[in-house]
Amino acid sequence: MTINNSTAKKLKDDFPIFKNNKNLVYLDNAATTQKPKVVIEKIKEFYENSNANASRGIYSLAEKATEEYEKARKIAADFIDASSEEIIFTKNATDSINSIAYSLESAIPNGRDEILLTEMEHHSNLIPWQQLAKRKNMKLRFIKIKSDFTLDMEDAKSKITEKTAIVSFVHVSNALGTLNDAKAIANLAKTKNAFSIIDATQSVPHMKVDVKNIDCDFLVFSSHKMLGPAGIGILYGKKELLEKIPPFSFGGGMIKSVSYENAEFAELPEKFEAGTQNIADASALGEAIRYLEKIGIENISSWEKQLLGYALEKLKKMKGVEIYNPGIENSSGIISFNIKGIHPHDAASLFDSFGIAVRAGHHCCMPLMKKLGLQGTIRISFYLYNAFEDIDKLIEAIKKIKEKFGK
Amino acid sequence: MTDENFPSEMYREHILELYKSPENCGELKNATHRHTETNASCGDEITMQLVVNGGKIADVKFCGSGCVMSVVSSSMLSSKIKGMKVEDAKKLSREDIIKMLKINVNAGRIKCVVLPLYAVKNALK
Ligand SMILES: Cc1ncc(COP(=O)(O)O)c(C=O)c1O
């Protein structure tokens, strides 16, 4: 279904939050997205009809729970062109990155002592690697960003070498909107035999991401940023790699056989899923993906592009508004900006008085903000249910804020 | 456009006036105590400079950069503690700050208004 302004407004009807908050203008989708009724109902439905511990009991209710869980895994796998064994359920993208940072530790070949990230990483794709670097006495390096807020691919080429063990990078920057060329960077890593890891937290919810085509080793994302519940995330890994590397979390559910002294680990994906899993939220994530697929992820991308173009054009015309965005060709539906003379936190409080939800601050990218010489920014981010009117209201609010607060 | 709440309860006239021309803002060359406090979530940075003499705060100035809330709070707090006994200044609490501001501070902005308080407390440590 192609989305236009009137269908976008209609889509809001699928989301109870908009019924319960009549004047809400929700422009903070990069932080978390709203949930459609079908997703909320799915959680209730699971606990009312299918609740049991998955992969444990052998009674029919437990089988129903297992089925729900595995169905969700299959839906997530199909969504990014992976196979079910390659999909590990985690808590969120952060948890996925932490797990892989531990599991890869023993797989790093001798003589490779560099971890390469970009200057635009979210703290979630920075701190786990800082910690690994400390444990293993490795060096962190960063691919530079250019003055147009895109990644410097020449710098990437020069920094991916025989010394590089890991290249972990953000697909879409949550602070700038920049869409990085994941395939090209993964390919550079591959030619030098380095592991490639993609933080796809801001891309998978908004565009077609195909792990086969990108050909990365690992890829992570969070359910709550794609209409699903919080508390569930995905770690994708290439099967042959997941088979090779050790698990990081140990206990029930991830073993084949156990003696007092030893344990043999289960096959994929159970090997990486110790302890009782978040079955209800996994199945609700499955429902969220179904909802996205029904509309069509490409349709969502193209609608967000229209919103992006509309908003950029209006913002650019405003005096005293400084925009930090790589331009429509290179950006996802995220715009960071500042209003001259107004602190981003004040701006966010003032937008709130109009019922407009935006994010303000460093967006978990403190080193990036420092590099750009910014205290922080105001960030707006779109999703399928946003319409031109949401942007119009934002622009109106900026005018009023400027009138009242411009020093 | 619903703007009956604009500019929100927090941004009362007395707050905005003070923000436009804050008191006690600048360098204090002869400061005996100083501390810079930063708010990691937004990069605000407030430095409190105090002249302590005979157990009393004889003079105060603040400098740095911040949002309306942190600047106004710094300005008011500086006036409030000028002439105060060090022991009393050390006892000031979050609640005292909110009372001093005479506004309802949104939960998300408490961190902004207590920034100068922690700068004072750490300066006096
Ligand atoms: C680019 C990016 N990576 C990672 C994360 C972390 O996601 P989560 O908090 O769901 O683990 C976020 C969330 O803001 C993000 O935007």
Short mmCIF file of C-alpha atoms in Angstrom, two decimals, chain A residues 23 341-343 345-350 352-356 360-363 366 375-376 392-394 396-397 400-401 404-407, chain B residues 1-8 10-11 13 16 19-22 39-45 65-70 106 108-109 112:
data_model
loop_
_atom_site.label_atom_id
_atom_site.label_comp_id
_atom_site.label_asym_id
_atom_site.label_seq_id
_atom_site.Cartn_x
_atom_site.Cartn_y
_atom_site.Cartn_z
CA ASN A 23 -3.08 16.50 20.07
CA GLY A 341 20.15 31.40 20.75
CA ILE A 342 17.91 28.68 22.16
CA HIS A 343 19.30 25.75 24.08
CA HIS A 345 16.61 21.46 26.13
CA ASP A 346 14.61 24.65 26.33
CA ALA A 347 13.43 24.07 22.78
CA ALA A 348 12.23 20.57 23.66
CA SER A 349 10.33 21.85 26.71
CA LEU A 350 8.77 24.57 24.58
CA ASP A 352 6.22 20.03 24.47
CA SER A 353 3.96 22.90 25.44
CA PHE A 354 2.52 22.57 21.92
CA GLY A 355 2.14 18.80 22.28
CA ILE A 356 5.11 18.17 20.00
CA ALA A 360 17.01 17.18 22.53
CA GLY A 361 20.54 16.59 23.69
CA HIS A 362 23.51 14.59 22.53
CA HIS A 363 21.47 11.56 21.37
CA MET A 366 28.74 12.63 22.98
CA GLN A 375 26.23 21.19 22.95
CA GLY A 376 23.45 19.15 21.52
CA ASP A 392 3.57 22.25 9.74
CA LYS A 393 2.86 22.32 13.48
CA LEU A 394 6.55 22.02 14.23
CA GLU A 396 4.58 27.06 13.52
CA ALA A 397 5.99 26.26 16.95
CA LYS A 400 6.51 31.23 18.08
CA ILE A 401 9.52 30.06 20.05
CA LYS A 404 9.39 34.83 22.32
CA PHE A 405 12.89 33.58 23.05
CA GLY A 406 15.24 34.86 20.39
CA LYS A 407 17.71 36.92 22.43
CA MET B 1 -2.30 24.86 16.74
CA THR B 2 -3.02 24.59 20.42
CA ASP B 3 -0.84 27.02 22.25
CA GLU B 4 -2.75 27.76 25.43
CA ASN B 5 0.10 26.02 27.25
CA PHE B 6 2.85 27.93 25.48
CA PRO B 7 5.42 28.76 26.65
CA SER B 8 4.69 26.26 29.45
CA MET B 10 8.29 26.77 33.54
CA TYR B 11 9.02 29.77 31.37
CA GLU B 13 8.20 36.09 32.96
CA LEU B 16 12.82 34.78 31.21
CA TYR B 19 17.73 34.63 31.69
CA LYS B 20 18.05 37.64 29.42
CA SER B 21 20.14 39.53 31.97
CA PRO B 22 21.37 37.16 34.65
CA ASN B 39 25.42 17.88 32.80
CA ALA B 40 26.38 14.88 30.71
CA SER B 41 22.99 14.69 29.06
CA CYS B 42 23.21 18.08 27.38
CA GLY B 43 26.74 19.36 27.78
CA ASP B 44 25.77 22.27 30.04
CA GLU B 45 28.68 23.55 32.03
CA SER B 65 26.86 28.01 29.31
CA GLY B 66 23.53 26.36 29.70
CA CYS B 67 19.83 26.34 29.07
CA VAL B 68 17.35 28.81 30.53
CA MET B 69 16.79 26.60 33.54
CA SER B 70 20.43 26.10 34.50
CA ASN B 106 9.28 19.23 34.83
CA GLY B 108 13.06 15.94 32.82
CA ARG B 109 14.55 19.32 33.72
CA CYS B 112 19.27 21.39 34.74
#
